[in-house]
Amino acid sequence: FTHYKCLPHVSAFSSDYGFVSGACSPAEGLRFWEYWFDMGTDERIQNICSQKDTINKQKYINTVLSHITTPAMPMITGYLGHALHLDMLQKQFPDAIYVRLRRDPLSTAKSILEARRKSNVEEWFSVFPVECDKYLAEDIIGQVASQVFMLNRRMETDLKSSRVIDISFEDVCASPSTVVDKIINYCNNQGLNLERSAKIPDAFPVSLRSRDEDEDSFHLWRELDNLKNQYTDS
């Protein structure tokens, strides 16, 4: 019902660090993934459901999804928490196509840092991989750098599917139409039957940060580089 109710909706899209207002707005489906698959955004929080209940829920929702999706109308989802659960995701959806969206790490880190300071979030903002537990004693620069580095490292090591298309965030902003066509063509070559259904904006503003931009940027760059060297050497 919601899908057909929202078909004529014209979005005045405005994202506040991923939160978009309105019943017809894009949503990541946090509650959906938490309830049906126990895929949260914080690995410090343990599942309280029994393994049997979790398995039964997953079987049920997979059956439902198999009946309501088709090659012309697949389930499309983008959820930050998936970065923490790639092994389970690939097991539950072996035929899925993954769109790996890459963004410049320093720009990502600076965005998270600004979000934390803007909202006065002292402890954490967004996804928490368990590897960051040992960085909680660091200052905010160290915490943010570890978060960005570890999540990217997860994607590099845990995403083992052969059905992956790599997309640049900067390319999406520069030419959304070109990137959407690239995704559609890739998916159709994998057996889907997709086509455009709405007008695509010409471009989006993009902020590409430099290490010499300000003191915060330099310190973030240094921390990211230290982590890269540390884990490359190991």
mmCIF file of C-alpha atoms in Angstrom:
data_model
loop_
_atom_site.group_PDB
_atom_site.id
_atom_site.type_symbol
_atom_site.label_atom_id
_atom_site.label_comp_id
_atom_site.label_asym_id
_atom_site.label_seq_id
_atom_site.Cartn_x
_atom_site.Cartn_y
_atom_site.Cartn_z
ATOM 1 C CA PHE A 1 0.000 0.000 0.000
ATOM 2 C CA THR A 2 2.757 2.436 0.975
ATOM 3 C CA HIS A 3 4.583 1.781 -2.316
ATOM 4 C CA TYR A 4 1.592 2.673 -4.491
ATOM 5 C CA LYS A 5 0.615 5.578 -2.237
ATOM 6 C CA CYS A 6 4.065 7.070 -2.709
ATOM 7 C CA LEU A 7 4.367 6.510 -6.464
ATOM 8 C CA PRO A 8 3.086 10.004 -7.382
ATOM 9 C CA HIS A 9 5.143 11.621 -4.617
ATOM 10 C CA VAL A 10 7.727 14.170 -5.805
ATOM 11 C CA SER A 11 10.558 14.384 -3.306
ATOM 12 C CA ALA A 12 12.148 17.609 -2.161
ATOM 13 C CA PHE A 13 15.036 15.493 -0.922
ATOM 14 C CA SER A 14 17.031 16.960 1.933
ATOM 15 C CA SER A 15 19.204 14.678 4.016
ATOM 16 C CA ASP A 16 20.317 15.522 7.541
ATOM 17 C CA TYR A 17 23.169 13.031 7.955
ATOM 18 C CA GLY A 18 21.023 10.243 6.539
ATOM 19 C CA PHE A 19 17.725 11.197 8.171
ATOM 20 C CA VAL A 20 15.053 12.229 5.668
ATOM 21 C CA SER A 21 11.667 13.416 6.920
ATOM 22 C CA GLY A 22 8.282 12.309 5.556
ATOM 23 C CA ALA A 23 6.344 9.043 5.125
ATOM 24 C CA CYS A 24 7.492 8.706 1.501
ATOM 25 C CA SER A 25 11.103 9.581 2.173
ATOM 26 C CA PRO A 26 14.011 7.198 1.500
ATOM 27 C CA ALA A 27 14.826 5.065 4.534
ATOM 28 C CA GLU A 28 17.531 2.563 5.369
ATOM 29 C CA GLY A 29 15.190 0.175 7.161
ATOM 30 C CA LEU A 30 17.006 0.044 10.491
ATOM 31 C CA ARG A 31 14.070 -1.564 12.328
ATOM 32 C CA PHE A 32 13.511 -4.069 9.517
ATOM 33 C CA TRP A 33 17.082 -5.332 9.552
ATOM 34 C CA GLU A 34 17.292 -5.318 13.352
ATOM 35 C CA TYR A 35 14.070 -7.298 13.830
ATOM 36 C CA TRP A 36 14.205 -9.843 11.012
ATOM 37 C CA PHE A 37 17.954 -10.470 10.758
ATOM 38 C CA ASP A 38 19.468 -9.086 13.979
ATOM 39 C CA MET A 39 21.604 -6.724 11.910
ATOM 40 C CA GLY A 40 22.121 -3.706 14.132
ATOM 41 C CA THR A 41 24.525 -0.806 13.786
ATOM 42 C CA ASP A 42 26.407 -1.357 17.052
ATOM 43 C CA GLU A 43 28.307 -4.599 17.670
ATOM 44 C CA ARG A 44 28.438 -3.882 21.400
ATOM 45 C CA ILE A 45 24.710 -4.635 21.601
ATOM 46 C CA GLN A 46 23.960 -8.348 21.797
ATOM 47 C CA ASN A 47 20.898 -10.060 20.360
ATOM 48 C CA ILE A 48 18.376 -11.056 23.052
ATOM 49 C CA CYS A 49 16.422 -13.463 20.803
ATOM 50 C CA SER A 50 17.226 -17.165 20.806
ATOM 51 C CA GLN A 51 19.047 -18.585 17.804
ATOM 52 C CA LYS A 52 15.946 -20.648 16.947
ATOM 53 C CA ASP A 53 13.692 -17.563 16.928
ATOM 54 C CA THR A 54 16.167 -15.659 14.783
ATOM 55 C CA ILE A 55 16.401 -18.501 12.245
ATOM 56 C CA ASN A 56 12.606 -18.841 12.078
ATOM 57 C CA LYS A 57 12.186 -15.104 11.476
ATOM 58 C CA GLN A 58 14.786 -15.150 8.729
ATOM 59 C CA LYS A 59 13.134 -18.105 6.988
ATOM 60 C CA TYR A 60 9.744 -16.411 7.123
ATOM 61 C CA ILE A 61 10.825 -13.029 5.763
ATOM 62 C CA ASN A 62 12.919 -14.673 3.031
ATOM 63 C CA THR A 63 9.820 -16.575 1.912
ATOM 64 C CA VAL A 64 7.815 -13.341 1.860
ATOM 65 C CA LEU A 65 10.504 -11.525 -0.145
ATOM 66 C CA SER A 66 10.726 -14.356 -2.683
ATOM 67 C CA HIS A 67 6.985 -13.937 -3.408
ATOM 68 C CA ILE A 68 6.922 -10.162 -3.771
ATOM 69 C CA THR A 69 10.093 -9.566 -5.786
ATOM 70 C CA THR A 70 10.765 -10.162 -9.490
ATOM 71 C CA PRO A 71 13.679 -9.499 -11.901
ATOM 72 C CA ALA A 72 11.865 -6.305 -12.926
ATOM 73 C CA MET A 73 11.090 -5.281 -9.351
ATOM 74 C CA PRO A 74 13.839 -6.530 -7.011
ATOM 75 C CA MET A 75 14.267 -5.495 -3.409
ATOM 76 C CA ILE A 76 16.665 -2.540 -3.299
ATOM 77 C CA THR A 77 18.109 -1.507 0.033
ATOM 78 C CA GLY A 78 20.928 0.628 1.335
ATOM 79 C CA TYR A 79 21.670 0.160 5.025
ATOM 80 C CA LEU A 80 24.846 1.257 6.811
ATOM 81 C CA GLY A 81 24.623 -1.635 9.259
ATOM 82 C CA HIS A 82 25.222 -4.131 6.463
ATOM 83 C CA ALA A 83 28.928 -3.328 6.673
ATOM 84 C CA LEU A 84 28.980 -5.182 10.014
ATOM 85 C CA HIS A 85 27.082 -8.238 8.790
ATOM 86 C CA LEU A 86 28.439 -9.041 5.348
ATOM 87 C CA ASP A 87 28.997 -12.754 6.060
ATOM 88 C CA MET A 88 25.386 -13.226 7.155
ATOM 89 C CA LEU A 89 24.055 -11.026 4.369
ATOM 90 C CA GLN A 90 25.830 -13.062 1.694
ATOM 91 C CA LYS A 91 24.569 -16.288 3.265
ATOM 92 C CA GLN A 92 20.954 -15.095 3.458
ATOM 93 C CA PHE A 93 20.960 -13.536 -0.019
ATOM 94 C CA PRO A 94 23.385 -15.576 -2.151
ATOM 95 C CA ASP A 95 22.076 -14.097 -5.421
ATOM 96 C CA ALA A 96 22.245 -10.469 -4.300
ATOM 97 C CA ILE A 97 24.079 -7.811 -6.270
ATOM 98 C CA TYR A 98 26.175 -5.478 -4.130
ATOM 99 C CA VAL A 99 26.794 -1.833 -4.983
ATOM 100 C CA ARG A 100 29.991 -0.855 -3.188
ATOM 101 C CA LEU A 101 29.916 2.910 -2.730
ATOM 102 C CA ARG A 102 33.373 4.302 -2.028
ATOM 103 C CA ARG A 103 34.025 7.772 -0.694
ATOM 104 C CA ASP A 104 37.312 9.490 0.004
ATOM 105 C CA PRO A 105 38.138 8.401 3.608
ATOM 106 C CA LEU A 106 39.282 11.838 4.758
ATOM 107 C CA SER A 107 36.087 13.460 3.463
ATOM 108 C CA THR A 108 34.019 10.788 5.210
ATOM 109 C CA ALA A 109 35.919 11.256 8.466
ATOM 110 C CA LYS A 110 35.558 15.041 8.351
ATOM 111 C CA SER A 111 31.803 14.700 7.759
ATOM 112 C CA ILE A 112 31.414 12.381 10.782
ATOM 113 C CA LEU A 113 33.538 14.679 12.928
ATOM 114 C CA GLU A 114 31.398 17.678 11.995
ATOM 115 C CA ALA A 115 28.210 15.681 12.656
ATOM 116 C CA ARG A 116 29.370 14.730 16.137
ATOM 117 C CA ARG A 117 30.297 18.282 17.015
ATOM 118 C CA LYS A 118 27.133 19.719 15.510
ATOM 119 C CA SER A 119 24.861 17.351 17.454
ATOM 120 C CA ASN A 120 27.040 17.273 20.602
ATOM 121 C CA VAL A 121 27.392 13.494 20.356
ATOM 122 C CA GLU A 122 30.141 12.677 22.830
ATOM 123 C CA GLU A 123 30.298 8.890 22.633
ATOM 124 C CA TRP A 124 29.729 7.783 19.029
ATOM 125 C CA PHE A 125 27.909 8.575 15.810
ATOM 126 C CA SER A 126 26.463 5.944 13.470
ATOM 127 C CA VAL A 127 27.968 2.464 12.944
ATOM 128 C CA PHE A 128 30.182 0.903 15.631
ATOM 129 C CA PRO A 129 32.417 -2.015 14.539
ATOM 130 C CA VAL A 130 33.810 -4.050 17.409
ATOM 131 C CA GLU A 131 37.372 -3.303 16.252
ATOM 132 C CA CYS A 132 36.857 0.276 17.454
ATOM 133 C CA ASP A 133 36.410 -0.828 21.064
ATOM 134 C CA LYS A 134 40.099 -0.295 21.776
ATOM 135 C CA TYR A 135 39.964 3.231 20.345
ATOM 136 C CA LEU A 136 37.252 4.514 22.708
ATOM 137 C CA ALA A 137 39.935 5.980 24.986
ATOM 138 C CA GLU A 138 41.259 8.047 22.085
ATOM 139 C CA ASP A 139 40.165 11.626 21.487
ATOM 140 C CA ILE A 140 37.381 12.341 18.989
ATOM 141 C CA ILE A 141 39.866 12.515 16.095
ATOM 142 C CA GLY A 142 41.216 9.051 16.867
ATOM 143 C CA GLN A 143 37.736 7.596 17.302
ATOM 144 C CA VAL A 144 36.441 8.948 14.003
ATOM 145 C CA ALA A 145 39.545 7.875 12.086
ATOM 146 C CA SER A 146 39.311 4.343 13.486
ATOM 147 C CA GLN A 147 35.609 4.153 12.612
ATOM 148 C CA VAL A 148 36.161 5.112 8.969
ATOM 149 C CA PHE A 149 39.231 2.925 8.555
ATOM 150 C CA MET A 150 37.751 -0.188 10.179
ATOM 151 C CA LEU A 151 34.489 -0.018 8.240
ATOM 152 C CA ASN A 152 36.357 0.296 4.949
ATOM 153 C CA ARG A 153 38.594 -2.588 6.001
ATOM 154 C CA ARG A 154 35.514 -4.717 6.695
ATOM 155 C CA MET A 155 34.217 -4.056 3.208
ATOM 156 C CA GLU A 156 37.562 -4.995 1.682
ATOM 157 C CA THR A 157 37.931 -8.255 3.610
ATOM 158 C CA ASP A 158 34.348 -9.502 4.134
ATOM 159 C CA LEU A 159 32.626 -8.728 0.829
ATOM 160 C CA LYS A 160 33.508 -11.874 -1.131
ATOM 161 C CA SER A 161 30.666 -11.966 -3.643
ATOM 162 C CA SER A 162 31.537 -11.974 -7.346
ATOM 163 C CA ARG A 163 28.460 -9.811 -8.005
ATOM 164 C CA VAL A 164 29.871 -6.458 -6.880
ATOM 165 C CA ILE A 165 29.871 -3.167 -8.763
ATOM 166 C CA ASP A 166 32.208 -0.460 -7.491
ATOM 167 C CA ILE A 167 30.850 3.084 -7.483
ATOM 168 C CA SER A 168 32.578 6.322 -6.519
ATOM 169 C CA PHE A 169 30.637 8.727 -4.300
ATOM 170 C CA GLU A 170 32.294 11.614 -6.080
ATOM 171 C CA ASP A 171 31.127 10.222 -9.457
ATOM 172 C CA VAL A 172 27.573 9.927 -8.133
ATOM 173 C CA CYS A 173 27.595 13.601 -7.174
ATOM 174 C CA ALA A 174 29.182 14.732 -10.437
ATOM 175 C CA SER A 175 26.875 12.766 -12.757
ATOM 176 C CA PRO A 176 24.085 10.754 -11.069
ATOM 177 C CA SER A 177 22.573 9.841 -14.443
ATOM 178 C CA THR A 178 25.787 8.232 -15.685
ATOM 179 C CA VAL A 179 26.205 6.191 -12.502
ATOM 180 C CA VAL A 180 22.561 5.053 -12.438
ATOM 181 C CA ASP A 181 22.878 3.849 -16.040
ATOM 182 C CA LYS A 182 26.068 1.998 -15.098
ATOM 183 C CA ILE A 183 24.280 0.236 -12.223
ATOM 184 C CA ILE A 184 21.245 -0.609 -14.378
ATOM 185 C CA ASN A 185 23.429 -2.071 -17.128
ATOM 186 C CA TYR A 186 25.428 -4.132 -14.646
ATOM 187 C CA CYS A 187 22.306 -5.494 -12.958
ATOM 188 C CA ASN A 188 20.640 -6.342 -16.274
ATOM 189 C CA ASN A 189 23.766 -8.233 -17.344
ATOM 190 C CA GLN A 190 23.310 -10.263 -14.142
ATOM 191 C CA GLY A 191 19.777 -11.297 -15.105
ATOM 192 C CA LEU A 192 17.587 -8.460 -13.820
ATOM 193 C CA ASN A 193 15.286 -6.311 -15.928
ATOM 194 C CA LEU A 194 15.653 -2.748 -14.657
ATOM 195 C CA GLU A 195 14.931 0.588 -16.250
ATOM 196 C CA ARG A 196 14.702 4.195 -15.131
ATOM 197 C CA SER A 197 11.406 5.200 -13.549
ATOM 198 C CA ALA A 198 12.022 8.835 -12.599
ATOM 199 C CA LYS A 199 13.969 11.910 -13.600
ATOM 200 C CA ILE A 200 17.471 12.045 -12.174
ATOM 201 C CA PRO A 201 19.069 15.294 -10.916
ATOM 202 C CA ASP A 202 21.904 16.666 -13.018
ATOM 203 C CA ALA A 203 24.366 16.787 -10.130
ATOM 204 C CA PHE A 204 24.791 17.115 -6.371
ATOM 205 C CA PRO A 205 27.239 19.305 -4.471
ATOM 206 C CA VAL A 206 30.217 17.366 -3.190
ATOM 207 C CA SER A 207 32.770 18.250 -0.540
ATOM 208 C CA LEU A 208 36.212 16.782 -1.151
ATOM 209 C CA ARG A 209 38.383 17.574 1.855
ATOM 210 C CA SER A 210 42.114 18.204 1.854
ATOM 211 C CA ARG A 211 44.579 17.399 4.635
ATOM 212 C CA ASP A 212 45.797 21.016 4.455
ATOM 213 C CA GLU A 213 42.300 22.469 4.794
ATOM 214 C CA ASP A 214 42.509 22.996 8.547
ATOM 215 C CA GLU A 215 43.970 21.500 11.721
ATOM 216 C CA ASP A 216 41.208 18.890 12.130
ATOM 217 C CA SER A 217 41.656 17.678 8.560
ATOM 218 C CA PHE A 218 45.396 17.296 9.018
ATOM 219 C CA HIS A 219 45.026 15.326 12.254
ATOM 220 C CA LEU A 220 42.355 13.074 10.703
ATOM 221 C CA TRP A 221 44.585 12.443 7.698
ATOM 222 C CA ARG A 222 47.515 11.597 9.968
ATOM 223 C CA GLU A 223 45.445 9.142 12.037
ATOM 224 C CA LEU A 224 44.042 7.474 8.913
ATOM 225 C CA ASP A 225 47.544 7.156 7.476
ATOM 226 C CA ASN A 226 48.875 5.691 10.735
ATOM 227 C CA LEU A 227 46.102 3.075 10.765
ATOM 228 C CA LYS A 228 46.759 2.202 7.147
ATOM 229 C CA ASN A 229 50.470 1.714 7.835
ATOM 230 C CA GLN A 230 49.793 -0.245 11.019
ATOM 231 C CA TYR A 231 47.454 -2.746 9.387
ATOM 232 C CA THR A 232 49.440 -2.976 6.176
ATOM 233 C CA ASP A 233 52.554 -3.901 8.119
ATOM 234 C CA SER A 234 50.666 -6.515 10.143
#
